[in-house]
Short mmCIF file of C-alpha atoms and ligand atoms in Angstrom, two decimals:
data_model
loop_
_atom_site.label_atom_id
_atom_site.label_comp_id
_atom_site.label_asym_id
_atom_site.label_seq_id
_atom_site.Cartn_x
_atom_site.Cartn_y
_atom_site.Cartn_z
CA UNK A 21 63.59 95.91 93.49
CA UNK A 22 66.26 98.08 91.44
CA UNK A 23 69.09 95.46 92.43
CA UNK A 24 69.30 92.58 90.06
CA UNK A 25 71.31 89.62 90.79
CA UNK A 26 72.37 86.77 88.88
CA UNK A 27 71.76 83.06 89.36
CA UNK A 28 74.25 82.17 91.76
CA UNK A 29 73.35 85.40 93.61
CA UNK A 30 69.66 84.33 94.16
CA UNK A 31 70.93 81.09 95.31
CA UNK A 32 72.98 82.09 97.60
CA UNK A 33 69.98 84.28 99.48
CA UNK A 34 68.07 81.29 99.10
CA UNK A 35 70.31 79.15 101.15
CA UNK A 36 71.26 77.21 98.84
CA UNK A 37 75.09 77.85 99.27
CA UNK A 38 74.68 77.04 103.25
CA UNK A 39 73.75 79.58 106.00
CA UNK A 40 76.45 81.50 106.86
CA UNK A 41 76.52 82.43 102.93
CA UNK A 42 72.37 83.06 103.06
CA UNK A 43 73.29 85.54 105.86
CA UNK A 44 76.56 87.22 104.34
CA UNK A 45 74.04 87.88 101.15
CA UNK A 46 71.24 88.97 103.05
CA UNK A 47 73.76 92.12 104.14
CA UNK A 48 75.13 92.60 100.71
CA UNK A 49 71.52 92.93 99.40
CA UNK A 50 70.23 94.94 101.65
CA UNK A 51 73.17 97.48 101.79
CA UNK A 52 72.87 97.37 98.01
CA UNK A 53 68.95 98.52 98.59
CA UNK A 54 69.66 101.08 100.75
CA UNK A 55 72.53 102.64 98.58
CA UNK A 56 70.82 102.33 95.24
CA UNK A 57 72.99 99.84 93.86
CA UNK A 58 71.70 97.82 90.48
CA UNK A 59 73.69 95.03 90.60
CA UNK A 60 76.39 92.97 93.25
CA UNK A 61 80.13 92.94 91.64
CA UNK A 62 82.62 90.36 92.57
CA UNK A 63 85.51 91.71 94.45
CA UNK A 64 89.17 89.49 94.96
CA UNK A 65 90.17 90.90 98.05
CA UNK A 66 88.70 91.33 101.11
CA UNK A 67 90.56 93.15 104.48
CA UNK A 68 88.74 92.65 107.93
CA UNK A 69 88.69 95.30 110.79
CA UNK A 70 87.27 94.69 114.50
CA UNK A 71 89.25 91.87 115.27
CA UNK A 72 90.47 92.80 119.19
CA UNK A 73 88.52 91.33 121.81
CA UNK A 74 88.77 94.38 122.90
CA UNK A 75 86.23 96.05 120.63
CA UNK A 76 84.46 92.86 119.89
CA UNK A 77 83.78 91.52 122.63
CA UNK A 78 81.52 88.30 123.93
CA UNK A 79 78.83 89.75 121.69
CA UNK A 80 80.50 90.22 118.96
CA UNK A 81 82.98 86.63 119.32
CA UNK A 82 79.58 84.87 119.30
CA UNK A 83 78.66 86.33 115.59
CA UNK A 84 81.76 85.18 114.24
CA UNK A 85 81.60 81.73 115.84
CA UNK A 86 78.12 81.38 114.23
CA UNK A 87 79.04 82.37 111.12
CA UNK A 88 82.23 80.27 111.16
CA UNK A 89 79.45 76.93 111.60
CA UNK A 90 79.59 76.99 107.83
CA UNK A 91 81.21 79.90 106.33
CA UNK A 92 84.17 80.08 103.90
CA UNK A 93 85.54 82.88 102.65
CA UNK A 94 85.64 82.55 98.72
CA UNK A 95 88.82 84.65 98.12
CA UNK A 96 91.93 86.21 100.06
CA UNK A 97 90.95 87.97 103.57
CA UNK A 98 93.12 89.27 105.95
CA UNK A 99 92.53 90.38 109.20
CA UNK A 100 93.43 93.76 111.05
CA UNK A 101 95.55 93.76 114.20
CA UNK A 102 93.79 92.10 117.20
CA UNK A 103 94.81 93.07 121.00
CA UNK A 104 97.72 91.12 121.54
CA UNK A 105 100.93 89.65 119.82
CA UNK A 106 99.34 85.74 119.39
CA UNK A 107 102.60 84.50 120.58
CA UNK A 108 104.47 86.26 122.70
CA UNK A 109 101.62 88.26 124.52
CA UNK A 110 103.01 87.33 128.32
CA UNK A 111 106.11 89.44 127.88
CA UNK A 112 104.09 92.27 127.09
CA UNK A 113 102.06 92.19 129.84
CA UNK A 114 98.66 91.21 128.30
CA UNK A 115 96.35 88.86 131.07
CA UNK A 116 95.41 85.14 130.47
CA UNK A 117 92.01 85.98 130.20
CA UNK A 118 91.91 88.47 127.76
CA UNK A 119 94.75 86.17 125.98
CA UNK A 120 91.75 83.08 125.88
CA UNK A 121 89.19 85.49 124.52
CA UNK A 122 91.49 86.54 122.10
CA UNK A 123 92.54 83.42 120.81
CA UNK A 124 88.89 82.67 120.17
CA UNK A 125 88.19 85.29 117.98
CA UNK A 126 91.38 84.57 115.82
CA UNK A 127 90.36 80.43 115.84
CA UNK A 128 86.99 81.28 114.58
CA UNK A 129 88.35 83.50 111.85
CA UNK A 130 90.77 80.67 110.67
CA UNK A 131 87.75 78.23 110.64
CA UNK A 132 86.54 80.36 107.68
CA UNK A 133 89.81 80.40 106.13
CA UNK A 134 90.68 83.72 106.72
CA UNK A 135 94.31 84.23 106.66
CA UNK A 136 95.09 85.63 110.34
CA UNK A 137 98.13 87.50 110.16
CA UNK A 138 96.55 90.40 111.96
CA UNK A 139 97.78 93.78 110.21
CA UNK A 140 96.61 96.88 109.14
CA UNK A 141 98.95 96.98 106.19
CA UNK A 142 97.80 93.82 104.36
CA UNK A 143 99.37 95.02 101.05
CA UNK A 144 103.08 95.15 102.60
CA UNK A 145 102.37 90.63 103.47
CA UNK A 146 100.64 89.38 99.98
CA UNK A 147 97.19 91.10 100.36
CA UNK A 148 98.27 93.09 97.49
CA UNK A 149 95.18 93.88 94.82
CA UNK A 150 96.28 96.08 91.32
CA UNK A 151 94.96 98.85 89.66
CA UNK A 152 90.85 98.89 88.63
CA UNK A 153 90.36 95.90 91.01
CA UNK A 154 87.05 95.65 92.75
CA UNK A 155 88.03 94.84 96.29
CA UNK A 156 86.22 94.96 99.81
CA UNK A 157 88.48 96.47 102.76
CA UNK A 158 87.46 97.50 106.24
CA UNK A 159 90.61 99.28 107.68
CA UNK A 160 90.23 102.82 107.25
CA UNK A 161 93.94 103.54 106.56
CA UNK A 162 94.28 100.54 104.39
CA UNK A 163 91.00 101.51 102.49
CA UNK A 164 92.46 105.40 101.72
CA UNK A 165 95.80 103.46 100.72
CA UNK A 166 94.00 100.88 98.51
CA UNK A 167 92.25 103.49 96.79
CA UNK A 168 94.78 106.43 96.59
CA UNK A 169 97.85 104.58 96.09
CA UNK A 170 97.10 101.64 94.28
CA UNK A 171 94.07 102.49 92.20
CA UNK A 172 91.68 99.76 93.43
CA UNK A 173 88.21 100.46 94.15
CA UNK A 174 86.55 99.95 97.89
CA UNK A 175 83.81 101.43 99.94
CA UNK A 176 84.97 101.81 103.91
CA UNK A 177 83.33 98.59 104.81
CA UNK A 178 82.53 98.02 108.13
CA UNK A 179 83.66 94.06 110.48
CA UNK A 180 80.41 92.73 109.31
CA UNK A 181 80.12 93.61 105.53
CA UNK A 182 83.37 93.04 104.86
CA UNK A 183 83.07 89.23 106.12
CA UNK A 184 80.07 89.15 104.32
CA UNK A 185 81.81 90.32 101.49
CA UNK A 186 84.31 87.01 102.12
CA UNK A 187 81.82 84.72 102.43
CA UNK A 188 80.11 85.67 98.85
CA UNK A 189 82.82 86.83 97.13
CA UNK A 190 80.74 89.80 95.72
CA UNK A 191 80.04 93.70 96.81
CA UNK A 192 76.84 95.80 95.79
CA UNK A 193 78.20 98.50 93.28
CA UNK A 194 78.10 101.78 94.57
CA UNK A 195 80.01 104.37 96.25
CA UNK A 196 83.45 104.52 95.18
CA UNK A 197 83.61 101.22 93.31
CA UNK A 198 81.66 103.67 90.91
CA UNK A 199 84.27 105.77 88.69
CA UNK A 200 82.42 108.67 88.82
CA UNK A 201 82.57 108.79 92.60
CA UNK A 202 86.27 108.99 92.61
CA UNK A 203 86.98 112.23 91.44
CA UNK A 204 88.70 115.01 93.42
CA UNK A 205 86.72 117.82 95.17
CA UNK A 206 89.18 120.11 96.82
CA UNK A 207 92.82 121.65 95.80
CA UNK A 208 95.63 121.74 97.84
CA UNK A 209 99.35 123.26 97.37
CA UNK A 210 101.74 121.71 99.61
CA UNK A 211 104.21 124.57 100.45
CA UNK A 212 106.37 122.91 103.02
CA UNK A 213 109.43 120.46 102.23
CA UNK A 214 108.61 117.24 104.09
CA UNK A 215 110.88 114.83 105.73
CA UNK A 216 109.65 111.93 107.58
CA UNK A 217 106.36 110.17 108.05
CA UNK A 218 106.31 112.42 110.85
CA UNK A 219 105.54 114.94 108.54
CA UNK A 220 103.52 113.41 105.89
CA UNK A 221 101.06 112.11 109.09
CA UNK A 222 100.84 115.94 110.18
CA UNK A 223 100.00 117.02 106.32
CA UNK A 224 97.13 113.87 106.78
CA UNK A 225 96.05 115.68 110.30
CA UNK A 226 95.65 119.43 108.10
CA UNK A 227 94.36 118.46 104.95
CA UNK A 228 91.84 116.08 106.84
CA UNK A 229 90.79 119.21 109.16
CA UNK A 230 89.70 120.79 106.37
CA UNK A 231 88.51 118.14 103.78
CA UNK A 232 85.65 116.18 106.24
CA UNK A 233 85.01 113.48 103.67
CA UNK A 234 85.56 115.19 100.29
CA UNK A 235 88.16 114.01 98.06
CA UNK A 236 91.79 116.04 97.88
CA UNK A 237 93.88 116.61 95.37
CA UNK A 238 97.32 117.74 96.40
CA UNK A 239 100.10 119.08 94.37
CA UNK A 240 103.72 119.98 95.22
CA UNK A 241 104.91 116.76 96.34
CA UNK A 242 107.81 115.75 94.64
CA UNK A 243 108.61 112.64 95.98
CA UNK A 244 106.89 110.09 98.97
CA UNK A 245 107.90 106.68 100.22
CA UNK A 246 105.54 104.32 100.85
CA UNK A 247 105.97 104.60 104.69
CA UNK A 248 105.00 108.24 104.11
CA UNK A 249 102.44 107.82 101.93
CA UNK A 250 101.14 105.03 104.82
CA UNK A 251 101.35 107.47 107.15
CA UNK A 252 99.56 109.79 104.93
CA UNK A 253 96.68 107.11 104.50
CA UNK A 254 96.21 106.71 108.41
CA UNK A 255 96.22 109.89 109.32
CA UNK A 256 93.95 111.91 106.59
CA UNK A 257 91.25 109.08 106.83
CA UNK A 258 91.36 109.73 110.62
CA UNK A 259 91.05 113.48 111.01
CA UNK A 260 89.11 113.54 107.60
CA UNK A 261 87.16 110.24 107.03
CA UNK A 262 88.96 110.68 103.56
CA UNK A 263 88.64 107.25 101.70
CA UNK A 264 90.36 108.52 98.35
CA UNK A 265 92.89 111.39 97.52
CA UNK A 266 94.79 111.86 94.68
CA UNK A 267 98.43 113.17 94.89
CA UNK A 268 100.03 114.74 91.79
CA UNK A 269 102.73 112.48 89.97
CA UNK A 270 102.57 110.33 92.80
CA UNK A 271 98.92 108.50 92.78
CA UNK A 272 98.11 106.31 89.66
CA UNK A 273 94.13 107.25 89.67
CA UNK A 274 92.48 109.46 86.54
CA UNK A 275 90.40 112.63 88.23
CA UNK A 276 89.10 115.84 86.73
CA UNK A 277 91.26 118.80 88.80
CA UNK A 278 89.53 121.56 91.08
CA UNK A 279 90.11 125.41 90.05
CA UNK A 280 90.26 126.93 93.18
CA UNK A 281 93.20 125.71 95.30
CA UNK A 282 94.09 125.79 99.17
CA UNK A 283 97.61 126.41 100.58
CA UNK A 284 99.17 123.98 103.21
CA UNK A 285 102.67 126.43 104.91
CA UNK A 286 105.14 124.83 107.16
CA UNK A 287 103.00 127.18 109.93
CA UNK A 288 100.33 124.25 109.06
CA UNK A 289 102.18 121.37 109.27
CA UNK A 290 103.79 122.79 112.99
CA UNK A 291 100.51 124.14 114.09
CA UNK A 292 99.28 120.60 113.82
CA UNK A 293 102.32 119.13 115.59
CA UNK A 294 101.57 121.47 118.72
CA UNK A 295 97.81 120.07 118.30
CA UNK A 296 99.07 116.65 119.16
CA UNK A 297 101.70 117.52 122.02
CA UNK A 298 100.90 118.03 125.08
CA UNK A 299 102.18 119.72 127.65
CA UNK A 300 104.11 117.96 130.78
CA UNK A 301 103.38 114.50 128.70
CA UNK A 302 105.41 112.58 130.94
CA UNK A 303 106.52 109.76 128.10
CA UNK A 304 106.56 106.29 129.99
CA UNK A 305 105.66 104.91 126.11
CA UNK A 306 107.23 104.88 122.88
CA UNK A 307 105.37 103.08 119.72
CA UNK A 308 106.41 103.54 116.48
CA UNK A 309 104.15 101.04 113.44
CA UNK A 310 100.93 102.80 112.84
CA UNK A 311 100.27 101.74 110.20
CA UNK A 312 101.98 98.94 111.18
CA UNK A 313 106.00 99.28 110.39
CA UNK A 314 107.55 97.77 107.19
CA UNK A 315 111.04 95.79 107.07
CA UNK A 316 112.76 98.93 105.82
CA UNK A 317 111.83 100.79 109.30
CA UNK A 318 112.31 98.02 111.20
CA UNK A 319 115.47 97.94 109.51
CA UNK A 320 116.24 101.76 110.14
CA UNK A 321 114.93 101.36 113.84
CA UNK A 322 117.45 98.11 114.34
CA UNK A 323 120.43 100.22 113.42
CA UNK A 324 119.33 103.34 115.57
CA UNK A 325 119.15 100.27 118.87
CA UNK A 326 122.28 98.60 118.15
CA UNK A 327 124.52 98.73 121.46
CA UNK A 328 121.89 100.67 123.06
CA UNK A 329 119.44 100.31 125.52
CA UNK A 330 116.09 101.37 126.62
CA UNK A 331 115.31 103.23 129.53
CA UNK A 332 114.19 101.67 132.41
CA UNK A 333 111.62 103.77 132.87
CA UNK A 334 110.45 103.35 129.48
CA UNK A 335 108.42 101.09 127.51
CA UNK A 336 109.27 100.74 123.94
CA UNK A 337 106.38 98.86 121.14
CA UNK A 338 107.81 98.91 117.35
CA UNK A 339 104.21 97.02 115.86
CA UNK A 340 104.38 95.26 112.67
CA UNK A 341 102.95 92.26 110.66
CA UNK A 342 103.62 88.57 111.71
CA UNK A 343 105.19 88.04 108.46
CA UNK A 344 107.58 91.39 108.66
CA UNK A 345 108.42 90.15 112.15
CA UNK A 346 109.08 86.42 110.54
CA UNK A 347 111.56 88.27 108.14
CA UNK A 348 113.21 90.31 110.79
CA UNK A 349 114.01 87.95 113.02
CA UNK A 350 115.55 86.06 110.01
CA UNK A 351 117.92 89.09 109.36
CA UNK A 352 118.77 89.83 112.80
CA UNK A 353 116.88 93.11 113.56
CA UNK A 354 114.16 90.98 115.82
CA UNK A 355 117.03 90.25 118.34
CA UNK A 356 119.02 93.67 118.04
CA UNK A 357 115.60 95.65 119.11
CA UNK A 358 114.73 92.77 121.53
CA UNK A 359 118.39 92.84 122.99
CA UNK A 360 117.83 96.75 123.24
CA UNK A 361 114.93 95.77 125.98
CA UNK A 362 112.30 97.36 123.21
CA UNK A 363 109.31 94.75 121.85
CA UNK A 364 108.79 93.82 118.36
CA UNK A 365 105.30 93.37 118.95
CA UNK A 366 103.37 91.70 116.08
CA UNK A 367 99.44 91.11 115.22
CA UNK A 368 98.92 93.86 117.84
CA UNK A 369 98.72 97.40 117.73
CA UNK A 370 99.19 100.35 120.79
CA UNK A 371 95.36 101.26 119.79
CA UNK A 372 93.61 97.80 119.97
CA UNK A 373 95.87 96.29 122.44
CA UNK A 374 94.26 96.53 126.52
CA UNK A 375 96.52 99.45 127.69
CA UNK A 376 94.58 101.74 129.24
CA UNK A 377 95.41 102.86 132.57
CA UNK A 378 99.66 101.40 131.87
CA UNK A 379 100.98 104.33 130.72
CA UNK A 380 100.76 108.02 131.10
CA UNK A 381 102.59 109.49 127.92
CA UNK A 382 102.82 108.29 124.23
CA UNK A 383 105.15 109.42 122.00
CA UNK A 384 105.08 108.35 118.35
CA UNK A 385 105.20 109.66 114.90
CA UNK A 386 102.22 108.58 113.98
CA UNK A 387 99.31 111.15 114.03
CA UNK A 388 96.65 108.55 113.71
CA UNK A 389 98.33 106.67 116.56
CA UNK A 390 98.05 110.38 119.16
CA UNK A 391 94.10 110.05 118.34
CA UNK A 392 93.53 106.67 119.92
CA UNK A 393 96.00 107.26 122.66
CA UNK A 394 94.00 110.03 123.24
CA UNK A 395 90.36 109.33 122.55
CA UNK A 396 90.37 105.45 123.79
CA UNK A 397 93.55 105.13 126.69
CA UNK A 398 93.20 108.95 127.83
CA UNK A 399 97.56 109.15 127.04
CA UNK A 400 99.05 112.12 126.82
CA UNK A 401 100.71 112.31 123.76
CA UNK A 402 104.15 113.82 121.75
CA UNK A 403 104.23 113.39 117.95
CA UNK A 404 108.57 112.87 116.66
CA UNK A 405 110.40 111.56 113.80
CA UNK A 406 111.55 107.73 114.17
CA UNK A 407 114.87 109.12 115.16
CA UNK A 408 113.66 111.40 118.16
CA UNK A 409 111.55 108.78 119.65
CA UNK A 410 114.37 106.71 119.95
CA UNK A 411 116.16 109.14 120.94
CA UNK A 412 113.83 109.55 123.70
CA UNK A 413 113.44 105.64 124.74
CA UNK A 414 117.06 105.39 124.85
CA UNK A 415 118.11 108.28 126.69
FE1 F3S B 290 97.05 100.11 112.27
FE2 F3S B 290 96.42 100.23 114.79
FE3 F3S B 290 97.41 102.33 113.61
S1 F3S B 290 95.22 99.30 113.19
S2 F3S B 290 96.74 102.16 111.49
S3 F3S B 290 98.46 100.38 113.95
S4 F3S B 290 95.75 102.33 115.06
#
């Protein structure tokens, strides 16, 4: 066997750290194996996905509840959004059963220690690793962010290897927790101002057309926020499985720098937007927080609802973390959207929550979000700033 592991490592596959750890390491070794790894590194962060009982379910709720027997995760793990809002999931029209199910995948996550604040931005509530750290992350927009943005190193891990990667506390070393994985394959020259995440989701929807897996480097962005750049994450690693980019001035990550170089136009950017709208949409459905939204656009989205309200024949989902929500409510934004008759819906998203067959039309401005409406609740779908889709929900 190429993989070599050290002391505590063998005793772990032994048993002698309890079964849920044996198990956990018998993954980690044999993904090692199978990717050519020589040796398991320890990682300080780990970010689970496949948390809905939605995706999960009885099958998968069992796993976790035997693994939760004995298992504790050795460092900080946070979990991605599950299919409801834990605590106010009645007003937004999620069933008791599902609710109960739920609720038992989240309880048998805690009993591990994970930290359940269900998000998909783990880095905007405390989750927050630094540059050259060895981390283990599951949520494919988090993962491109984690890499790209902030210069730590993950593989995509899938639900299952990233709890295993909790439980030990270690990774197997390959992939792009290997510097020489990292570096950038293809060239791109952004020729289009951008505004909004609107935008900066429809330059993820091109450049991951085109890129399938390879690693972009993109110049002639000036300046991104880090809601764009979020938006950006989702959207690229959706259309383009892209795990790591590197943006010019803007990303912190060393790369060598492809010759030949690709042109995105404006033409792109609104031939993508016409990809994602479609015709007689019907919008009964507004959600705006994929990723999920940070205090500054809740903040933004407050002041756009104040004195207004939402159409009755409209349903309106801003989607955020339980701690952003928390915060909100603490500055007043949670009851000037609420008052507006739109949700502030936390540890939920509009693509893991039960919602197929509720609405006909989702608009958003997330690009990521128009995939799953699409693909997994057959919506129609209409991508728009922040400002036009409330625009929309309150006219
Ligand atoms: Fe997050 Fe759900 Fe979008 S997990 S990135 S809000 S599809």
């Amino acid at each position: 066997m190429k993989l070599r592991l050290t002391d505590e490592e063998k005793e772990m596959l032994e048993g002698k750290h309890g079964r849920a750890t044996k198990k956990a390491m018998d993954l980690i070794v044999n993904l090692g194996e199978i990717y050519g790894a020589e040796r398991l590194i320890p990682i300080s962060s780990v970010q689970i996905a496949g948390v809905s009982y939605h995706n999960l379910g009885e099958a998968g709720l069992e796993y976790l509840a035997d693994m939760a027997v004995d298992g504790k995760v050795r460092v900080i793990t946070t979990l991605n959004p599950a299919g409801m809002d834990l605590e106010e999931w009645k007003k937004h029209g999620i069933d008791e059963d599902f609710a109960e199910n739920q609720q038992r995948v989240v309880d048998a996550f805690a009993r591990m220690g994970v930290i359940t604040t269900c998000t998909c931005t783990p880095y905007l509530i405390g989750n927050l690793p630094h540059f050259g750290e060895h981390i283990a992350w599951a949520e494919s927009s988090a993962v491109c962010f984690a890499n790209s943005v902030i210069g730590a190193l993950t593989n995509r891990e899938g639900g299952p290897s990233a709890l295993a990667a909790a439980l030990t506390g270690r990774t197997a070393e390959y992939g792009f927790h290997l510097q020489e994985n990292r570096n950038a394959q293809i060239k791109y020259k952004v020729d289009a101002k951008l505004h909004s995440t609107e935008d900066f989701g429809l330059l993820g929807y091109v450049i991951g057309e085109r890129t399938r897996k390879s690693i972009p480097y993109i110049t002639g962005i000036p300046h991104a926020t880090t809601e764009e750049l979020k938006s950006f994450c989702a959207s690229v690693a959706t259309y383009g499985g892209v795990a790591v980019f590197h943006m010019e001035q803007i990303t912190p990550n060393r790369t060598t720098v492809p010759e030949e170089t690709e042109i995105v136009t404006r033409e792109d950017i609104d031939t993508a937007r016409e990809a994602l709208d479609d015709e007689n949409a019907g919008i009964d459905f507004i959600s705006i927080g994929c990723p999920h939204a940070s205090i500054n656009e809740i903040a933004k989205i407050a002041e756009m609802l104040e004195g207004k309200e939402i159409s009755a024949d409209k349903t309106v989902w801003i989607t955020t973390a339980r701690p952003t929500k928390d915060l909100a409510k603490k500055m007043g934004y949670y009851d000037v959207i609420e008052k507006s008759g739109a949700f502030l819906v936390s540890d939920a998203c509009c693509a893991v929550a039960p919602l197929k067959g509720r609405f006909k039309g989702l608009m958003t401005d997330s690009a990521k979000a128009c995939f799953y409406a699409r693909g997994k609740n057959n919506f129609k779908t209409e991508i728009r700033t922040i400002e036009e889709c409330i625009r929309e929900a309150t006219s």
